[in-house]
Amino acid sequence: MPELAITGKTNIVGVLGWPVEHSLSPPMHNAAYAQMGLDYAYVPFPVAPEQLERALAGLAVAGVRGLNLTIPHKRQVIELLDEISDEARQIEAVNTLKLEDGRLLGFNTDRYGFTEAVTETGFSFDGCAVVMLGAGGVACAMGFGAADAGASSLTILNRTVEKARDLAGRIAVYFPDLALSVHGPDAPQARQAVTEADIVLNATSIGMRAGDDAPVPVDWLAPRTYVYDTVYNRPTRLLAAARERGCRALDGATMLVHQGAKAIEIWTGTRPDTQVMLDVLRQHLRP
Ligand code: NAP
């Protein structure tokens, strides 16, 4: 690991969250800056929700260049911004801020991170049948991402069907030609949708804890189906079973890397080496 040399000229960027101490973004970002030879340092800032406005004002005054936002700030921050990108407006979540001339500019790089992670492996969403498990924050970015990348249908399966319906309604506003349907994961239509899917996305938190089962019965998966699991902190049962059935299957680490890489590009104008970021992330996941 190269020596970290912070000087009076070092550009400070970081992540605001509550809590934030488990974030893997600092080592991932700092490895990228070191490899690029950029004088940037990425720091975690623990900021409680009720302190967000004061924290942003203070960090802007202190000359911080850019910030990532994680739970619970991604939506709440929107009302504090001077400008917001079209993507972030659609998703109604901001995970990246650029602080420029006293102005706060908001972006969402999660959607890009997801589609880039999948398409860089050679998968094309064009004309695809997509099944997404989950309807929370990450699902929103992924649903919009799949729609924008050319999916022809999107079936959202979620425990709370009302949340899936709400998300589908928001996506339909921007993608009226996309065939959207929503069901509970136990509905009779769920099995057929999974079996016929070109790609199945796990956007639930099922799989994060040791002993978690797969979010849907794995014998529903056809071997030709691509399985993408956003969980990245441990090997999930869904991915293991999918691979056993002959499916192509990928974990969420690359999504984390690509959303971070896009943020670096927004702040520095330079594309980082995503393999360096992925290697560091994997080292921290398997110490
Ligand atoms: P969230 O907004 O809280 O949404 C959680 C989703 O999981 C909801 O759809 C929820 O269903 C479902 N869920 C949770 N527990 C469940 C259970 N026991 N049974 C059935 N469904 C359950 O969380 P999020 O921010 O979207 O994050 C979801 C996951 O994405 C995280 O846990 C993490 O593993 C992953 N993630 C990945 C990245 C990445 O870059 N790869 C980044 C952030 C997060 P209900 O609507 O019914 O509650």
PDB file of N, CA and C and ligand atoms in Angstrom, residues 71 134-139 158-160 163 203-206 208 230-232 252 255-256, ligand 1:
ATOM      1  N   ILE A  71     -26.762   5.589   3.453  1.00  0.00           N
ATOM      2  CA  ILE A  71     -27.900   5.545   4.370  1.00  0.00           C
ATOM      3  C   ILE A  71     -27.623   6.402   5.599  1.00  0.00           C
ATOM      4  N   GLY A 134     -37.168  -7.300  -4.832  1.00  0.00           N
ATOM      5  CA  GLY A 134     -36.947  -6.142  -3.970  1.00  0.00           C
ATOM      6  C   GLY A 134     -37.470  -4.866  -4.597  1.00  0.00           C
ATOM      7  N   ALA A 135     -37.783  -3.902  -3.731  1.00  0.00           N
ATOM      8  CA  ALA A 135     -38.339  -2.629  -4.215  1.00  0.00           C
ATOM      9  C   ALA A 135     -37.876  -1.470  -3.337  1.00  0.00           C
ATOM     10  N   GLY A 136     -36.682  -1.597  -2.736  1.00  0.00           N
ATOM     11  CA  GLY A 136     -36.150  -0.534  -1.879  1.00  0.00           C
ATOM     12  C   GLY A 136     -35.261   0.417  -2.676  1.00  0.00           C
ATOM     13  N   GLY A 137     -34.314   1.045  -1.973  1.00  0.00           N
ATOM     14  CA  GLY A 137     -33.478   2.066  -2.600  1.00  0.00           C
ATOM     15  C   GLY A 137     -32.612   1.534  -3.729  1.00  0.00           C
ATOM     16  N   VAL A 138     -31.941   0.426  -3.497  1.00  0.00           N
ATOM     17  CA  VAL A 138     -31.068  -0.146  -4.523  1.00  0.00           C
ATOM     18  C   VAL A 138     -31.902  -0.644  -5.710  1.00  0.00           C
ATOM     19  N   ALA A 139     -33.050  -1.243  -5.414  1.00  0.00           N
ATOM     20  CA  ALA A 139     -33.935  -1.731  -6.480  1.00  0.00           C
ATOM     21  C   ALA A 139     -34.360  -0.589  -7.390  1.00  0.00           C
ATOM     22  N   ASN A 158     -41.805  -8.377  -4.666  1.00  0.00           N
ATOM     23  CA  ASN A 158     -41.413  -7.832  -3.361  1.00  0.00           C
ATOM     24  C   ASN A 158     -42.389  -8.287  -2.288  1.00  0.00           C
ATOM     25  N   ARG A 159     -41.828  -8.535  -1.102  1.00  0.00           N
ATOM     26  CA  ARG A 159     -42.634  -8.942   0.058  1.00  0.00           C
ATOM     27  C   ARG A 159     -43.789  -7.953   0.268  1.00  0.00           C
ATOM     28  N   THR A 160     -43.474  -6.660   0.258  1.00  0.00           N
ATOM     29  CA  THR A 160     -44.518  -5.640   0.396  1.00  0.00           C
ATOM     30  C   THR A 160     -44.914  -5.215  -1.017  1.00  0.00           C
ATOM     31  N   LYS A 163     -45.100  -1.543  -2.202  1.00  0.00           N
ATOM     32  CA  LYS A 163     -43.858  -0.826  -2.525  1.00  0.00           C
ATOM     33  C   LYS A 163     -43.409  -1.142  -3.957  1.00  0.00           C
ATOM     34  N   ALA A 203     -32.249  -7.498  -5.337  1.00  0.00           N
ATOM     35  CA  ALA A 203     -32.070  -6.165  -4.742  1.00  0.00           C
ATOM     36  C   ALA A 203     -32.671  -6.137  -3.342  1.00  0.00           C
ATOM     37  N   THR A 204     -32.879  -7.314  -2.760  1.00  0.00           N
ATOM     38  CA  THR A 204     -33.293  -7.368  -1.356  1.00  0.00           C
ATOM     39  C   THR A 204     -32.032  -7.482  -0.498  1.00  0.00           C
ATOM     40  N   SER A 205     -32.220  -7.355   0.810  1.00  0.00           N
ATOM     41  CA  SER A 205     -31.059  -7.545   1.694  1.00  0.00           C
ATOM     42  C   SER A 205     -30.917  -9.010   2.113  1.00  0.00           C
ATOM     43  N   ILE A 206     -31.708  -9.892   1.517  1.00  0.00           N
ATOM     44  CA  ILE A 206     -31.603 -11.316   1.858  1.00  0.00           C
ATOM     45  C   ILE A 206     -30.304 -11.866   1.275  1.00  0.00           C
ATOM     46  N   MET A 208     -27.389 -11.098   3.089  1.00  0.00           N
ATOM     47  CA  MET A 208     -26.352 -10.345   3.819  1.00  0.00           C
ATOM     48  C   MET A 208     -25.897 -11.061   5.081  1.00  0.00           C
ATOM     49  N   THR A 230     -26.999  -8.092  -5.608  1.00  0.00           N
ATOM     50  CA  THR A 230     -26.347  -6.862  -5.129  1.00  0.00           C
ATOM     51  C   THR A 230     -25.603  -7.065  -3.818  1.00  0.00           C
ATOM     52  N   VAL A 231     -25.935  -8.123  -3.106  1.00  0.00           N
ATOM     53  CA  VAL A 231     -25.214  -8.396  -1.854  1.00  0.00           C
ATOM     54  C   VAL A 231     -23.755  -8.698  -2.209  1.00  0.00           C
ATOM     55  N   TYR A 232     -22.827  -8.115  -1.446  1.00  0.00           N
ATOM     56  CA  TYR A 232     -21.412  -8.340  -1.767  1.00  0.00           C
ATOM     57  C   TYR A 232     -20.581  -8.660  -0.527  1.00  0.00           C
ATOM     58  N   GLY A 252     -22.426  -8.260  -5.989  1.00  0.00           N
ATOM     59  CA  GLY A 252     -22.595  -6.814  -6.111  1.00  0.00           C
ATOM     60  C   GLY A 252     -21.335  -5.975  -5.949  1.00  0.00           C
ATOM     61  N   MET A 255     -20.739  -3.515  -8.723  1.00  0.00           N
ATOM     62  CA  MET A 255     -21.645  -2.349  -8.720  1.00  0.00           C
ATOM     63  C   MET A 255     -21.100  -1.265  -7.793  1.00  0.00           C
ATOM     64  N   LEU A 256     -20.626  -1.700  -6.630  1.00  0.00           N
ATOM     65  CA  LEU A 256     -20.037  -0.748  -5.674  1.00  0.00           C
ATOM     66  C   LEU A 256     -18.825  -0.053  -6.294  1.00  0.00           C
TER      67      LEU A 256
HETATM   68  P1  NAP B   1     -33.939  -1.155   1.528  1.00  0.00           P
HETATM   69  O1  NAP B   1     -34.323   0.113   0.837  1.00  0.00           O
HETATM   70  O2  NAP B   1     -34.142  -1.276   2.988  1.00  0.00           O
HETATM   71  O3  NAP B   1     -34.745  -2.356   0.800  1.00  0.00           O
HETATM   72  C1  NAP B   1     -34.633  -3.670   1.286  1.00  0.00           C
HETATM   73  C2  NAP B   1     -35.399  -4.620   0.363  1.00  0.00           C
HETATM   74  O4  NAP B   1     -35.217  -5.949   0.845  1.00  0.00           O
HETATM   75  C3  NAP B   1     -36.911  -4.378   0.338  1.00  0.00           C
HETATM   76  O5  NAP B   1     -37.403  -4.719  -0.932  1.00  0.00           O
HETATM   77  C4  NAP B   1     -37.406  -5.350   1.418  1.00  0.00           C
HETATM   78  O6  NAP B   1     -38.744  -5.770   1.249  1.00  0.00           O
HETATM   79  C5  NAP B   1     -36.482  -6.528   1.155  1.00  0.00           C
HETATM   80  N1  NAP B   1     -36.343  -7.375   2.335  1.00  0.00           N
HETATM   81  C6  NAP B   1     -35.591  -7.131   3.443  1.00  0.00           C
HETATM   82  N2  NAP B   1     -35.700  -8.153   4.316  1.00  0.00           N
HETATM   83  C7  NAP B   1     -36.542  -9.053   3.747  1.00  0.00           C
HETATM   84  C8  NAP B   1     -37.048 -10.321   4.167  1.00  0.00           C
HETATM   85  N3  NAP B   1     -36.702 -10.857   5.331  1.00  0.00           N
HETATM   86  N4  NAP B   1     -37.885 -10.977   3.335  1.00  0.00           N
HETATM   87  C9  NAP B   1     -38.237 -10.451   2.139  1.00  0.00           C
HETATM   88  N5  NAP B   1     -37.794  -9.254   1.702  1.00  0.00           N
HETATM   89  C10 NAP B   1     -36.957  -8.559   2.485  1.00  0.00           C
HETATM   90  O7  NAP B   1     -32.411  -1.501   1.273  1.00  0.00           O
HETATM   91  P2  NAP B   1     -31.503  -1.097   0.028  1.00  0.00           P
HETATM   92  O8  NAP B   1     -30.789   0.152   0.349  1.00  0.00           O
HETATM   93  O9  NAP B   1     -32.322  -1.183  -1.209  1.00  0.00           O
HETATM   94  O10 NAP B   1     -30.399  -2.263   0.059  1.00  0.00           O
HETATM   95  C11 NAP B   1     -30.725  -3.609  -0.283  1.00  0.00           C
HETATM   96  C12 NAP B   1     -29.462  -4.446  -0.358  1.00  0.00           C
HETATM   97  O11 NAP B   1     -28.676  -4.017  -1.465  1.00  0.00           O
HETATM   98  C13 NAP B   1     -28.509  -4.251   0.830  1.00  0.00           C
HETATM   99  O12 NAP B   1     -28.860  -5.068   1.884  1.00  0.00           O
HETATM  100  C14 NAP B   1     -27.152  -4.599   0.249  1.00  0.00           C
HETATM  101  O13 NAP B   1     -26.900  -5.988   0.363  1.00  0.00           O
HETATM  102  C15 NAP B   1     -27.321  -4.276  -1.206  1.00  0.00           C
HETATM  103  N6  NAP B   1     -26.551  -3.099  -1.609  1.00  0.00           N
HETATM  104  C16 NAP B   1     -25.649  -3.261  -2.580  1.00  0.00           C
HETATM  105  C17 NAP B   1     -24.921  -2.181  -3.025  1.00  0.00           C
HETATM  106  C18 NAP B   1     -23.917  -2.376  -4.114  1.00  0.00           C
HETATM  107  O14 NAP B   1     -23.296  -1.419  -4.565  1.00  0.00           O
HETATM  108  N7  NAP B   1     -23.699  -3.589  -4.564  1.00  0.00           N
HETATM  109  C19 NAP B   1     -25.124  -0.911  -2.491  1.00  0.00           C
HETATM  110  C20 NAP B   1     -26.063  -0.771  -1.481  1.00  0.00           C
HETATM  111  C21 NAP B   1     -26.772  -1.872  -1.048  1.00  0.00           C
HETATM  112  P3  NAP B   1     -39.959  -4.914   1.881  1.00  0.00           P
HETATM  113  O15 NAP B   1     -40.203  -3.778   0.928  1.00  0.00           O
HETATM  114  O16 NAP B   1     -41.081  -5.873   1.943  1.00  0.00           O
HETATM  115  O17 NAP B   1     -39.511  -4.447   3.232  1.00  0.00           O
END
